[in-house]
Coordinates of C-alpha atoms in Angstrom, one line a residue:
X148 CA 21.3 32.8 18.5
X149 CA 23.7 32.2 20.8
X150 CA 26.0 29.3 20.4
X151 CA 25.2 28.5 24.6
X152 CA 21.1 28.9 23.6
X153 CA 21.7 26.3 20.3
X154 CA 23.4 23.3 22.3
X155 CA 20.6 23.7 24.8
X156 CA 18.0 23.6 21.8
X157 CA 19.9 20.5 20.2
X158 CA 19.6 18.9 24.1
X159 CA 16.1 19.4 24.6
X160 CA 15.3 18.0 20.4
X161 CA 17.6 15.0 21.5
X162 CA 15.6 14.6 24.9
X163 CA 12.1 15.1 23.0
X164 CA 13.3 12.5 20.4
X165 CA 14.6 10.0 22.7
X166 CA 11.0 10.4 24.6
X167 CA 9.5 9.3 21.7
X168 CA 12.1 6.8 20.9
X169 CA 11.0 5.1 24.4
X170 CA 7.3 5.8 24.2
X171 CA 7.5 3.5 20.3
X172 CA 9.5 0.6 22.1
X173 CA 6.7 0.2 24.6
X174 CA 4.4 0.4 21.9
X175 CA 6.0 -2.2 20.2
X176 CA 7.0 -4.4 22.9
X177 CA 3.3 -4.9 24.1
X178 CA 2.6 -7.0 20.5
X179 CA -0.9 -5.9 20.8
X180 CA -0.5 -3.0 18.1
X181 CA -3.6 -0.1 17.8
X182 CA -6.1 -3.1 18.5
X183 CA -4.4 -3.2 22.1
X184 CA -5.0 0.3 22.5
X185 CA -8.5 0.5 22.0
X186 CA -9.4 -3.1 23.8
X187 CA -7.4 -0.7 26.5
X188 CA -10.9 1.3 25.9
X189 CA -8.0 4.4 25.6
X190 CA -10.0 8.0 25.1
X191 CA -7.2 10.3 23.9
X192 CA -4.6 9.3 20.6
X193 CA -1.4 8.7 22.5
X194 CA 1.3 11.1 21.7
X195 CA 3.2 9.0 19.1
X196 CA 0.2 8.4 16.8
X197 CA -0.3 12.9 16.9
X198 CA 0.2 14.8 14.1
X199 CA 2.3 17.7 14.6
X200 CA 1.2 21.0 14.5
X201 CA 4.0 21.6 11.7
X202 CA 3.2 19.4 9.5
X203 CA -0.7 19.2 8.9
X204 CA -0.7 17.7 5.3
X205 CA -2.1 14.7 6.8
X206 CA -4.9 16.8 8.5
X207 CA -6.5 18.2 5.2
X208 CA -10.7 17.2 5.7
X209 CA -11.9 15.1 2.5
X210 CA -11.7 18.3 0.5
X211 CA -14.4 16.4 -2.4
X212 CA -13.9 17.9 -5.4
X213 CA -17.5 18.3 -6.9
X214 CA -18.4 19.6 -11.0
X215 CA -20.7 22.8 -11.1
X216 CA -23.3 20.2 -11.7
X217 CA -23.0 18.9 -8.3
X218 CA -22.2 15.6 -8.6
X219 CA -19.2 14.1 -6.6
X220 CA -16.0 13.1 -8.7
X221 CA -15.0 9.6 -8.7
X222 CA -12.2 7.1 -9.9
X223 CA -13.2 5.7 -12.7
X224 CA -14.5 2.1 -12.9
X225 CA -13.7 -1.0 -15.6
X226 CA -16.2 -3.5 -16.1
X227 CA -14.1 -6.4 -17.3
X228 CA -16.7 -8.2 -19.0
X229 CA -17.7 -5.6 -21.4
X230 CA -18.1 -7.1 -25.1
X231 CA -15.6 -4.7 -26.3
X232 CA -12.4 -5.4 -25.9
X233 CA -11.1 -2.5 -27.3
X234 CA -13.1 -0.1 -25.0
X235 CA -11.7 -1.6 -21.7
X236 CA -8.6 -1.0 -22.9
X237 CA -9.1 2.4 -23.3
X238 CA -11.2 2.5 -20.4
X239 CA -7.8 1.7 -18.0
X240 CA -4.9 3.7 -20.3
X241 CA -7.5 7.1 -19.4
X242 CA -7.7 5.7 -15.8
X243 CA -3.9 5.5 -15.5
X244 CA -2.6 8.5 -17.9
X245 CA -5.3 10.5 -15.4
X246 CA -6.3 8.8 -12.0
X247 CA -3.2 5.9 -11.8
X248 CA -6.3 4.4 -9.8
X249 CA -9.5 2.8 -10.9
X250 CA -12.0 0.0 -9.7
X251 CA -12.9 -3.4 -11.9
X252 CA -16.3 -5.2 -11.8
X253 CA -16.9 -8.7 -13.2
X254 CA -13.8 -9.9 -12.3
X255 CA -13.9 -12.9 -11.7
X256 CA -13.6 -13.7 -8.2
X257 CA -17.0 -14.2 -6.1
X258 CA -18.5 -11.8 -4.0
X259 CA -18.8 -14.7 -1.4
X260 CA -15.3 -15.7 -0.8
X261 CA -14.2 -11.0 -1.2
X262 CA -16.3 -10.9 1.6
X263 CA -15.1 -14.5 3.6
X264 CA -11.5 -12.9 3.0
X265 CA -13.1 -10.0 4.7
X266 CA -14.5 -11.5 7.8
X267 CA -10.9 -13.7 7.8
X268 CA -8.8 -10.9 8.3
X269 CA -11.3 -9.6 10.9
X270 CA -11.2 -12.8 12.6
X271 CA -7.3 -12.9 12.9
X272 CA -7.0 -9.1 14.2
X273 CA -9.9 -10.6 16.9
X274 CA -8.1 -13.1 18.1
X275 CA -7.0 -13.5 21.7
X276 CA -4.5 -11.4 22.3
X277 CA -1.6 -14.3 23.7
X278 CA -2.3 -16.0 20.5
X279 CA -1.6 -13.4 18.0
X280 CA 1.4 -12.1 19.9
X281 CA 3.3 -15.4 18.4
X282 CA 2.8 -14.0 15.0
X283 CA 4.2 -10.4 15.9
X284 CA 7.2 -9.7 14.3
X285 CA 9.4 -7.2 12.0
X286 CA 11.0 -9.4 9.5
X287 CA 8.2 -9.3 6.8
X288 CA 10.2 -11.7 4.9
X289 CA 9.7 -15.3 6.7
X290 CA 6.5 -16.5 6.9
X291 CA 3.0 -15.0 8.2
X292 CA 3.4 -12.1 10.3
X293 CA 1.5 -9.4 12.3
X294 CA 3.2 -6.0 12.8
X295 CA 1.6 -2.4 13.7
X296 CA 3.3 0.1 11.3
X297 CA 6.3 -0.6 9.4
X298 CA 7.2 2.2 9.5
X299 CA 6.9 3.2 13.1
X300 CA 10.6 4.0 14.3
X301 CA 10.7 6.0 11.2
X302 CA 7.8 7.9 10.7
X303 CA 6.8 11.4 12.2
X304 CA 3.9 9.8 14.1
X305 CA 2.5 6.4 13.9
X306 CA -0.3 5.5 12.1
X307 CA -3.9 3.7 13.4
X308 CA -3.4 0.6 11.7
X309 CA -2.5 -2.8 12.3
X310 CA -1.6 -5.2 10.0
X311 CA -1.0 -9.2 9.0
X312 CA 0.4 -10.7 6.0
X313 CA 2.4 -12.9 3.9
X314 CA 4.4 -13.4 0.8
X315 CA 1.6 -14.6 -1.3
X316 CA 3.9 -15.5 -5.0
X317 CA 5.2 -17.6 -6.0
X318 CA 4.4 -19.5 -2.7
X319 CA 2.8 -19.1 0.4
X320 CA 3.8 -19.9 3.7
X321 CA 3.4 -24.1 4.4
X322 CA -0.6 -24.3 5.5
X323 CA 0.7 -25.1 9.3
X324 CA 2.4 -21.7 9.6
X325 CA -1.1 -19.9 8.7
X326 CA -3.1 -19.1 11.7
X327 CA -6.6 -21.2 11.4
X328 CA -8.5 -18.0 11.9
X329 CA -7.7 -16.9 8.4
X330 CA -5.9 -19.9 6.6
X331 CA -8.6 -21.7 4.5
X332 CA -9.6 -18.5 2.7
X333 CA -5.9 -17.0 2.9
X334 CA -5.3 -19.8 0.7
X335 CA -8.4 -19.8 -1.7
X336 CA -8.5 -15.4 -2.2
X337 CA -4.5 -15.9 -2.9
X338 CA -5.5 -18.3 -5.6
X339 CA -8.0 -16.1 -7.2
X340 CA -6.2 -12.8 -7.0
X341 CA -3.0 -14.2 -9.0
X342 CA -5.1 -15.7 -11.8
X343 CA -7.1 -11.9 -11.9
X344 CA -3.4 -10.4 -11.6
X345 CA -2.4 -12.1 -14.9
X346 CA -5.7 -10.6 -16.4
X347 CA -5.0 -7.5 -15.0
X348 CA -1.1 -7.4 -16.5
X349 CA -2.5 -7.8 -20.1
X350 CA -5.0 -5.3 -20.2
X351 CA -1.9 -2.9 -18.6
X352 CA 0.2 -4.3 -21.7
X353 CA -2.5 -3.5 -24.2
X354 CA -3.0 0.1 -22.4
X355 CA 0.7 0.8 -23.2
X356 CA 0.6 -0.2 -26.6
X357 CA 2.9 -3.5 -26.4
X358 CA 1.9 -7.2 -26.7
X359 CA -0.5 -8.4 -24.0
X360 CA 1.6 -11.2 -22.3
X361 CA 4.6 -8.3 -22.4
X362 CA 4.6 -7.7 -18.6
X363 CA 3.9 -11.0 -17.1
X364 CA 7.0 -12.1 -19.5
X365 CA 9.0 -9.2 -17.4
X366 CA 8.0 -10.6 -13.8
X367 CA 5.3 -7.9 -12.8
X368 CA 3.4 -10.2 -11.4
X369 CA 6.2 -12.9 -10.1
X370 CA 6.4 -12.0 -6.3
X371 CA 3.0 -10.9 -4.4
X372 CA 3.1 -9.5 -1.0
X373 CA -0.9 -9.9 0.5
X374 CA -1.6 -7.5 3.5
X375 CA -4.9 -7.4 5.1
X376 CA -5.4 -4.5 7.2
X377 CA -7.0 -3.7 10.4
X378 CA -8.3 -0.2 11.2
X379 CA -10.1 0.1 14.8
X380 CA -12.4 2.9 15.4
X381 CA -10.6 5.9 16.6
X382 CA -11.6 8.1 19.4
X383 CA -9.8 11.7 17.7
X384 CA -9.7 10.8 14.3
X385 CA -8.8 14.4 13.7
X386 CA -5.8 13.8 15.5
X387 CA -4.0 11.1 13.4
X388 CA -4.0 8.8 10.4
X389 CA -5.3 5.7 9.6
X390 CA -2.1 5.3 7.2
X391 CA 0.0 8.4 5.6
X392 CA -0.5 9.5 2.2
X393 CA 2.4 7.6 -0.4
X394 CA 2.5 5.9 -3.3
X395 CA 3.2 1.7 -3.1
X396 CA 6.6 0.1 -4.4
X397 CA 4.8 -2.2 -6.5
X398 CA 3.8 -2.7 -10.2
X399 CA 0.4 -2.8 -9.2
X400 CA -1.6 -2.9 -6.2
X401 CA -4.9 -4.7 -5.6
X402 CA -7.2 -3.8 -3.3
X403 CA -10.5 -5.3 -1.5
X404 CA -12.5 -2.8 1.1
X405 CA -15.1 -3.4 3.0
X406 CA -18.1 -0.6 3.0
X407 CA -16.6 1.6 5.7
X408 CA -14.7 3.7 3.3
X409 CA -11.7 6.1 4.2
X410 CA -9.7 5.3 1.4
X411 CA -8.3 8.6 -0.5
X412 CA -6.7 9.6 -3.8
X413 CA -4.6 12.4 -4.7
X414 CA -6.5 14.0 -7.8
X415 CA -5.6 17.2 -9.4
X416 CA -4.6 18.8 -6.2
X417 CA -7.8 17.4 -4.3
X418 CA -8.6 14.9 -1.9
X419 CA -11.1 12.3 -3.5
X420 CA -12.7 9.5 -1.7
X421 CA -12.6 6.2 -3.1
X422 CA -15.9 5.2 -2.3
X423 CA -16.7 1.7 -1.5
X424 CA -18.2 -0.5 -4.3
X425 CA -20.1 -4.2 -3.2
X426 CA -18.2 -6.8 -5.3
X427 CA -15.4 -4.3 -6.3
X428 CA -11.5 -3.8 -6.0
X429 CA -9.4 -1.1 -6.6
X430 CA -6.8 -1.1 -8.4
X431 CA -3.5 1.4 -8.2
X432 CA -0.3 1.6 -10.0
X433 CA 3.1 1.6 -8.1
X434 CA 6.5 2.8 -8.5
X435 CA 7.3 0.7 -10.2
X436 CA 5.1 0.6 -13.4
X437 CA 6.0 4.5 -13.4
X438 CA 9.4 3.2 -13.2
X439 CA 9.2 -0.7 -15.1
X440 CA 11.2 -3.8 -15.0
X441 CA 12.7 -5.3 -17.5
X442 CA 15.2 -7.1 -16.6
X443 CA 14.7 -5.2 -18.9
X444 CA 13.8 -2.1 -18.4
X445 CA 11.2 0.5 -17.0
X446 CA 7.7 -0.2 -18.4
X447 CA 6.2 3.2 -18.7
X448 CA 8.6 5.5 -18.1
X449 CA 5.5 8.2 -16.9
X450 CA 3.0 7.4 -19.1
X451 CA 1.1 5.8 -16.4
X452 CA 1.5 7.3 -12.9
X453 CA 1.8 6.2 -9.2
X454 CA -0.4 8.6 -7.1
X455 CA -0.7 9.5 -3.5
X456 CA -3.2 8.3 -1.3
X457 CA -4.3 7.8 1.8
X458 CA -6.8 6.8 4.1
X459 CA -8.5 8.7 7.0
X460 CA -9.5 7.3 10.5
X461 CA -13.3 7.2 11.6
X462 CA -14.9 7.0 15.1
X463 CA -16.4 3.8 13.2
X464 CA -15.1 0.6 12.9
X465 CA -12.5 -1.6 12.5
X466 CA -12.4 -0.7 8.5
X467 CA -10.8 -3.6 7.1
X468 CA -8.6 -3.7 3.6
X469 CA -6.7 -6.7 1.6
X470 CA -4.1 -5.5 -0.7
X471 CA -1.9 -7.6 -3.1
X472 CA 1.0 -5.7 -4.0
X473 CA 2.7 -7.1 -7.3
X474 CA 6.0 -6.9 -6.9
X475 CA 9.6 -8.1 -8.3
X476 CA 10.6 -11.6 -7.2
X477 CA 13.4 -11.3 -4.9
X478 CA 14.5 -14.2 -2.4
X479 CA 16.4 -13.0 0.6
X480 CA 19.5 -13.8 0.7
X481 CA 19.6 -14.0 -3.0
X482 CA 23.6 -13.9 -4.6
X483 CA 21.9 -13.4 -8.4
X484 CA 22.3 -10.7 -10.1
X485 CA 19.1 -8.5 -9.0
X486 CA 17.0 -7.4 -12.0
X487 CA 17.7 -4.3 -13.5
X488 CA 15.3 -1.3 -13.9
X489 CA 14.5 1.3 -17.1
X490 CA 12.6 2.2 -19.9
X491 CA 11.0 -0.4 -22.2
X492 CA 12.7 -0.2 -25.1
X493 CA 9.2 -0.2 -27.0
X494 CA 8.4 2.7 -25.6
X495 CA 11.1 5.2 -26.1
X496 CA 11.7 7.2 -28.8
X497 CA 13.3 10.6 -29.9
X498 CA 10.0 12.6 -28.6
X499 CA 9.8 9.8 -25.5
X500 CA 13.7 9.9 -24.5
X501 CA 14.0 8.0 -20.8
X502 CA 13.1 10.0 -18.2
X503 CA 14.5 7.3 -15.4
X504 CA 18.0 5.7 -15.4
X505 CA 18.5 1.8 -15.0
X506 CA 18.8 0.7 -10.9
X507 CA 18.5 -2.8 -9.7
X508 CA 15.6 -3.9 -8.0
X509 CA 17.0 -4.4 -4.6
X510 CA 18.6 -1.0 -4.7
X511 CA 15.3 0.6 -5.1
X512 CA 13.2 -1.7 -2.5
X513 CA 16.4 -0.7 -0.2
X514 CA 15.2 3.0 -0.5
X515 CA 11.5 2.3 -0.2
X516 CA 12.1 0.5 3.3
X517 CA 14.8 2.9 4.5
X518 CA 11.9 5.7 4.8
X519 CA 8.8 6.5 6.5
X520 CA 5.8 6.4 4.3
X521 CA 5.1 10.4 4.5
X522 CA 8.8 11.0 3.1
X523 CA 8.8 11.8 -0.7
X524 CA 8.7 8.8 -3.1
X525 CA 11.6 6.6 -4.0
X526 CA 11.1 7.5 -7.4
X527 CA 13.2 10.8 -7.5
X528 CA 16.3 8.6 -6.6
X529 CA 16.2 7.5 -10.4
X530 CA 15.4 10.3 -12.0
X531 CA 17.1 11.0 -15.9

């Protein structure tokens, strides 16, 4: 190629992306997110939410993988008040050596206030439109917030999702800064998730062979992040994504659904729904159990993994979510010294050398929100 025919190739890339650039802004300047969009009662996916025709990983249909038997495979699910200990244990080390997902039951937390947390979320992403755009914002850090896409100046195309949130641990936001849509049960479902957290963190402990109160002693369940999500019903679904398929920067990940379904998990190659459950949440390892902390050092250096998934958009809706991401407790603006990652020393030996070298936390959340969510995992970063 000529070098005259490259610099106009370059120009016309550079116009296309500053198109795009300009198209995102007005996105994002109208506050109103995806929600906007379809009150707008838009028929077509607007150009920055497309999926190019170059990169239709996203685009894959459900792709079930079923046995010869017929039957549909599924994530596997814990019932945490079976009478043997010793089997639930078991139960989640399978789930996480081969799924890094599964779904509990008997958790603890009533069906009555998964399903008010529910209808809260759905009543703050219904609110009038001037009142929510006082929440809108990009710093994730300061109180509760609504943003559509975190990713959205970074990502190849935009995803059809909304979403509010808070830091949940070790504090919420003061009760006044919590909209009144959602605030009462913001405050109650926060309450009960940490407690099942805690429960959650020793059966993870037991899993990997060390002393049950091993990872709440390392912090994995010191800072929560809780999200709930707001997916409208999308007029191409085959066009776009409800979010892009990645793995979470957490130690855990807790998840309530509603019925609608469109959650998927990465499985052997294969695209597996995670099919709602009444009364159930999911949950999926992160990062950083793949990667531990310890001040202290990586918890389970690839025993457990962090898988992809995803979830696809439906003509139905909104499909509404609540994840709790468990996460490393890290003020901003912090001057400590950060908490440093690697191997648990119980769990290395000659035959289990590390397979991850020590970072600090802040380095590695640095990485995670430097890239879009389709872009390969933060994990390679720290590879031995």
């Amino acid at each position: 190629m000529a070098f005259s025919e490259k610099r106009e190739n370059n120009g016309a890339a550079e116009d296309s992306n500053h198109s795009r650039l300009i198209k995102l802004r007005e996105f994002d300047d109208t506050k109103l997110g995806v929600k906007g969009l379809v009150d707008a009662a838009v028929a077509k996916v607007p150009e920055i939410f497309r999926i190019s025709n170059n990169n239709n990983k996203h685009q894959l249909p459900s792709d079930l993988d079923h046995s010869s038997s017929g039957s549909v495979l599924t994530i596997p699910v814990i019932d945490l008040k079976h009478p043997n200990t010793t089997e639930i244990v078991g139960g989640i080390r399978g789930s996480c050596e081969e799924w890094g997902f599964f779904q509990v039951v008997n958790h603890g937390i009533p069906e009555g206030i998964l399903d008010e947390m529910i209808q809260g979320v759905r009543r703050f992403h219904e609110l009038d439109p001037e009142i929510k755009k006082r929440y809108y914002t990009r710093d994730l850090i300061s109180g509760f917030f609504l943003v559509s896409n975190f990713d959205l100046y970074r990502s190849a195309a935009a995803s059809w999702r909304d979403t509010m949130g808070c830091v949940a641990a070790p504090d919420l936001p003061p009760p006044e800064q919590l909209p009144d849509a959602t605030r009462d049960i913001l405050i109650e479902y926060s309450k009960q998730v940490k407690q099942l957290s805690k429960t959650i963190l020793e059966l993870l402990s037991e899993a990997l062979g060390l002393e049950p109160n091993r990872l709440n002693q390392l912090g994995c369940g010191a800072g929560q992040l809780l999200l709930g999500h707001y997916y409208p019903a999308c007029p191409e679904p085959e066009v776009t994504i409800g979010v892009t398929d990645h793995t979470d920067a957490s130690f855990i990940t807790i998840l309530l659904q509603d019925q609608i379904g469109g959650l998927q998990v990465l499985h052997r190659n294969k695209w597996v729904d995670v099919q709602p459950r009444k009364g159930a949440l999911v949950v999926n390892l992160g990062d950083l159990l793949q990667v531990s902390p310890s001040f202290f050092l990586l918890v389970s250096n690839d025993k457990f993994i962090s898988v992809s998934h995803r979830v696809v958009p439906k003509r139905i809706g909104p499909r509404i979510s609540v994840a709790c991401f468990l996460r490393p407790l890290i003020h901003k603006g912090d001057t400590d010294s950060p908490p440093v990652y690697g191997p648990i020393p119980e769990l290395l030996s000659e035959e289990n050398p590390p397979v991850y070298v020590e970072a600090d936390v802040r380095e590695f959340m640095r990485i995670h929100s430097s890239r879009g969510l389709d872009e390969p995992s933060p994990l390679q970063h720290f590879r031995v």
